[in-house]
Amino acid sequence: MSSQTLPPIEAKAEEPQVQAPKERGSVLEIFERLGTVVVPVAVGLYALLYMGFQSVYETFGITPEQAGIDQSTLLGRLIATLILLFLILLPVGGMVVGVGWVLNVITRGWAGRMLDRGRERPWLAATVGALLSGTAYWGLLTLFGVTGTTVTITIAVVALFGYLIPYRLLRRQPSGRAGMRVLISALVGIGMGFVLVGWMTEGAEDVYKNGDSNIVLMLAGFPNQWATVSDGDGKVLTPDDRWLVLGQDGGSYTFYDCGKMATVRRPIEATILTNVVLDPDFSEGGTEKVEDCGYANK
């Protein structure tokens, strides 16, 4: 019986599976990246704006609660302020992107390639992130009135010695890069919040001294409302002088008497408000000289 030798069976090599390249710039990826930036910035701004409202009412010697500003009212004002800031910052960010796109077109893609190379260099990305984190300390120092070279030196020292090495270590893993992006965004939001708190406090001090508010205080929802105050019989308490209506709480109005530079509380049932004006022009269109508050004590 003859045996037939069969040819050896060669194992068919498996064809390597080619993975489809990850789609860059997809809608989900864009929303994910925006969320890790916008949400921390909004949280930082929200927390600092709450401090700003406390600072504003402390200028008049009261708390927001004593002016009838409860948590729900304050939440509504803060959300409205955040929306206004978003509407202002959104076109600014769009213009930055537009300028970058034009620059990339002019340089025939060289600017985009340099940006990608810079992002791939861990030390360079960590340095940029550390300097951006210094925004929080810049805003804090600005709030306390510290300016000039001292601010620059402080930011550089804090950024390079406090954030550079941790950010470089975070760049090793994708999760670390995402966490770094969240942390930087939160610190930038806190820095912006400190600046807004300073502007709000300056506006409150202007109202306290001469009755004039600023645009930041108006955007924050502070009611710069003035009225002529009379007692229950209709007798004007201070003729030819109006009081700032700070709010009402517990059956009482809270006023700021500009003439005496004093905060006054009066029962609602024994108080009549007339000539109520929001954001008045005390100079009457520039035809009259505005007298600073405290003239009744002179």
Short mmCIF file of N, CA and C in Angstrom, two decimals, residues 40-109:
data_model
loop_
_atom_site.label_atom_id
_atom_site.label_comp_id
_atom_site.label_asym_id
_atom_site.label_seq_id
_atom_site.Cartn_x
_atom_site.Cartn_y
_atom_site.Cartn_z
N PRO A 40 -14.95 74.58 35.11
CA PRO A 40 -14.11 75.07 36.22
C PRO A 40 -14.01 76.60 36.28
N VAL A 41 -13.95 77.25 35.11
CA VAL A 41 -13.92 78.72 35.11
C VAL A 41 -15.19 79.29 35.72
N ALA A 42 -16.35 78.71 35.34
CA ALA A 42 -17.63 79.20 35.87
C ALA A 42 -17.73 78.97 37.37
N VAL A 43 -17.25 77.83 37.85
CA VAL A 43 -17.30 77.54 39.29
C VAL A 43 -16.43 78.53 40.06
N GLY A 44 -15.22 78.80 39.55
CA GLY A 44 -14.34 79.76 40.20
C GLY A 44 -14.94 81.15 40.23
N LEU A 45 -15.53 81.58 39.12
CA LEU A 45 -16.17 82.89 39.05
C LEU A 45 -17.36 82.97 40.00
N TYR A 46 -18.15 81.91 40.05
CA TYR A 46 -19.33 81.91 40.91
C TYR A 46 -18.95 82.09 42.37
N ALA A 47 -17.93 81.34 42.81
CA ALA A 47 -17.51 81.43 44.20
C ALA A 47 -16.99 82.82 44.54
N LEU A 48 -16.23 83.41 43.65
CA LEU A 48 -15.66 84.73 43.93
C LEU A 48 -16.70 85.83 43.82
N LEU A 49 -17.67 85.70 42.90
CA LEU A 49 -18.72 86.71 42.81
C LEU A 49 -19.58 86.72 44.07
N TYR A 50 -19.76 85.56 44.69
CA TYR A 50 -20.49 85.53 45.97
C TYR A 50 -19.74 86.35 47.01
N MET A 51 -18.41 86.22 47.05
CA MET A 51 -17.61 87.04 47.94
C MET A 51 -17.72 88.51 47.58
N GLY A 52 -17.84 88.79 46.28
CA GLY A 52 -17.98 90.17 45.84
C GLY A 52 -19.23 90.83 46.38
N PHE A 53 -20.35 90.11 46.36
CA PHE A 53 -21.60 90.67 46.90
C PHE A 53 -21.47 90.91 48.41
N GLN A 54 -20.83 90.01 49.11
CA GLN A 54 -20.61 90.24 50.53
C GLN A 54 -19.77 91.49 50.77
N SER A 55 -18.73 91.68 49.95
CA SER A 55 -17.89 92.86 50.09
C SER A 55 -18.65 94.14 49.78
N VAL A 56 -19.54 94.09 48.80
CA VAL A 56 -20.33 95.28 48.44
C VAL A 56 -21.20 95.73 49.59
N TYR A 57 -21.92 94.80 50.21
CA TYR A 57 -22.83 95.18 51.30
C TYR A 57 -22.07 95.47 52.59
N GLU A 58 -20.89 94.89 52.76
CA GLU A 58 -20.07 95.23 53.92
C GLU A 58 -19.62 96.69 53.86
N THR A 59 -19.53 97.25 52.65
CA THR A 59 -19.18 98.66 52.53
C THR A 59 -20.19 99.54 53.24
N PHE A 60 -21.46 99.10 53.25
CA PHE A 60 -22.52 99.87 53.92
C PHE A 60 -22.79 99.36 55.33
N GLY A 61 -21.98 98.44 55.82
CA GLY A 61 -22.09 97.97 57.19
C GLY A 61 -23.15 96.93 57.43
N ILE A 62 -23.61 96.23 56.39
CA ILE A 62 -24.63 95.20 56.55
C ILE A 62 -24.21 93.96 55.75
N THR A 63 -24.98 92.89 55.92
CA THR A 63 -24.79 91.68 55.14
C THR A 63 -25.85 91.61 54.04
N PRO A 64 -25.63 90.81 53.00
CA PRO A 64 -26.67 90.67 51.97
C PRO A 64 -28.01 90.20 52.53
N GLU A 65 -27.99 89.36 53.56
CA GLU A 65 -29.22 88.86 54.15
C GLU A 65 -30.01 89.99 54.82
N GLN A 66 -29.32 90.94 55.43
CA GLN A 66 -30.00 92.07 56.08
C GLN A 66 -30.62 93.01 55.06
N ALA A 67 -30.20 92.93 53.80
CA ALA A 67 -30.81 93.71 52.73
C ALA A 67 -31.87 92.92 51.98
N GLY A 68 -32.20 91.72 52.49
CA GLY A 68 -33.22 90.90 51.85
C GLY A 68 -32.71 90.09 50.69
N ILE A 69 -31.40 89.94 50.58
CA ILE A 69 -30.82 89.16 49.49
C ILE A 69 -30.60 87.74 50.00
N ASP A 70 -31.57 86.85 49.73
CA ASP A 70 -31.43 85.46 50.17
C ASP A 70 -30.64 84.66 49.13
N GLN A 71 -30.46 83.38 49.41
CA GLN A 71 -29.63 82.54 48.54
C GLN A 71 -30.22 82.41 47.13
N SER A 72 -31.55 82.29 47.03
CA SER A 72 -32.16 82.15 45.70
C SER A 72 -32.00 83.43 44.88
N THR A 73 -32.18 84.58 45.53
CA THR A 73 -32.00 85.86 44.82
C THR A 73 -30.56 86.03 44.39
N LEU A 74 -29.63 85.70 45.28
CA LEU A 74 -28.21 85.82 44.97
C LEU A 74 -27.81 84.87 43.85
N LEU A 75 -28.38 83.66 43.87
CA LEU A 75 -28.09 82.70 42.81
C LEU A 75 -28.55 83.23 41.46
N GLY A 76 -29.75 83.82 41.42
CA GLY A 76 -30.24 84.38 40.16
C GLY A 76 -29.35 85.50 39.64
N ARG A 77 -28.88 86.37 40.54
CA ARG A 77 -28.01 87.46 40.11
C ARG A 77 -26.68 86.94 39.61
N LEU A 78 -26.13 85.94 40.30
CA LEU A 78 -24.84 85.39 39.89
C LEU A 78 -24.94 84.70 38.54
N ILE A 79 -26.02 83.95 38.32
CA ILE A 79 -26.18 83.28 37.02
C ILE A 79 -26.33 84.31 35.91
N ALA A 80 -27.09 85.37 36.17
CA ALA A 80 -27.23 86.42 35.16
C ALA A 80 -25.88 87.06 34.86
N THR A 81 -25.07 87.28 35.89
CA THR A 81 -23.74 87.86 35.68
C THR A 81 -22.85 86.92 34.88
N LEU A 82 -22.91 85.62 35.18
CA LEU A 82 -22.10 84.65 34.43
C LEU A 82 -22.52 84.59 32.97
N ILE A 83 -23.81 84.70 32.71
CA ILE A 83 -24.28 84.70 31.32
C ILE A 83 -23.76 85.92 30.58
N LEU A 84 -23.80 87.08 31.23
CA LEU A 84 -23.28 88.29 30.60
C LEU A 84 -21.78 88.17 30.33
N LEU A 85 -21.04 87.62 31.30
CA LEU A 85 -19.61 87.42 31.08
C LEU A 85 -19.35 86.44 29.95
N PHE A 86 -20.17 85.39 29.85
CA PHE A 86 -20.02 84.42 28.77
C PHE A 86 -20.26 85.08 27.42
N LEU A 87 -21.29 85.92 27.35
CA LEU A 87 -21.58 86.60 26.08
C LEU A 87 -20.46 87.57 25.71
N ILE A 88 -19.76 88.11 26.71
CA ILE A 88 -18.66 89.02 26.42
C ILE A 88 -17.40 88.25 26.02
N LEU A 89 -17.11 87.16 26.74
CA LEU A 89 -15.88 86.42 26.49
C LEU A 89 -15.95 85.53 25.26
N LEU A 90 -17.17 85.10 24.87
CA LEU A 90 -17.29 84.21 23.72
C LEU A 90 -16.78 84.85 22.43
N PRO A 91 -17.20 86.07 22.07
CA PRO A 91 -16.64 86.66 20.85
C PRO A 91 -15.15 86.97 20.96
N VAL A 92 -14.68 87.25 22.20
CA VAL A 92 -13.24 87.48 22.38
C VAL A 92 -12.46 86.21 22.04
N GLY A 93 -12.95 85.07 22.57
CA GLY A 93 -12.32 83.80 22.22
C GLY A 93 -12.42 83.49 20.74
N GLY A 94 -13.57 83.84 20.13
CA GLY A 94 -13.71 83.63 18.69
C GLY A 94 -12.73 84.45 17.88
N MET A 95 -12.48 85.68 18.32
CA MET A 95 -11.51 86.52 17.61
C MET A 95 -10.09 85.97 17.73
N VAL A 96 -9.77 85.42 18.92
CA VAL A 96 -8.45 84.82 19.09
C VAL A 96 -8.28 83.63 18.15
N VAL A 97 -9.32 82.79 18.07
CA VAL A 97 -9.26 81.65 17.15
C VAL A 97 -9.15 82.13 15.70
N GLY A 98 -9.91 83.18 15.37
CA GLY A 98 -9.85 83.71 14.00
C GLY A 98 -8.47 84.25 13.65
N VAL A 99 -7.85 84.96 14.59
CA VAL A 99 -6.50 85.48 14.33
C VAL A 99 -5.52 84.33 14.15
N GLY A 100 -5.66 83.28 14.99
CA GLY A 100 -4.79 82.12 14.83
C GLY A 100 -4.97 81.42 13.50
N TRP A 101 -6.23 81.34 13.05
CA TRP A 101 -6.49 80.69 11.75
C TRP A 101 -5.89 81.50 10.61
N VAL A 102 -6.05 82.83 10.65
CA VAL A 102 -5.47 83.68 9.61
C VAL A 102 -3.96 83.57 9.61
N LEU A 103 -3.36 83.56 10.81
CA LEU A 103 -1.91 83.43 10.90
C LEU A 103 -1.44 82.09 10.35
N ASN A 104 -2.20 81.05 10.59
CA ASN A 104 -1.84 79.73 10.07
C ASN A 104 -1.94 79.69 8.55
N VAL A 105 -2.95 80.37 8.00
CA VAL A 105 -3.09 80.42 6.54
C VAL A 105 -1.96 81.22 5.92
N ILE A 106 -1.63 82.34 6.53
CA ILE A 106 -0.56 83.19 5.98
C ILE A 106 0.78 82.45 5.98
N THR A 107 1.05 81.71 7.06
CA THR A 107 2.31 80.98 7.17
C THR A 107 2.26 79.60 6.52
N ARG A 108 1.14 79.29 5.81
CA ARG A 108 0.98 78.02 5.09
C ARG A 108 1.11 76.82 6.03
N GLY A 109 0.48 76.92 7.18
CA GLY A 109 0.44 75.81 8.13
C GLY A 109 1.61 75.75 9.09
#
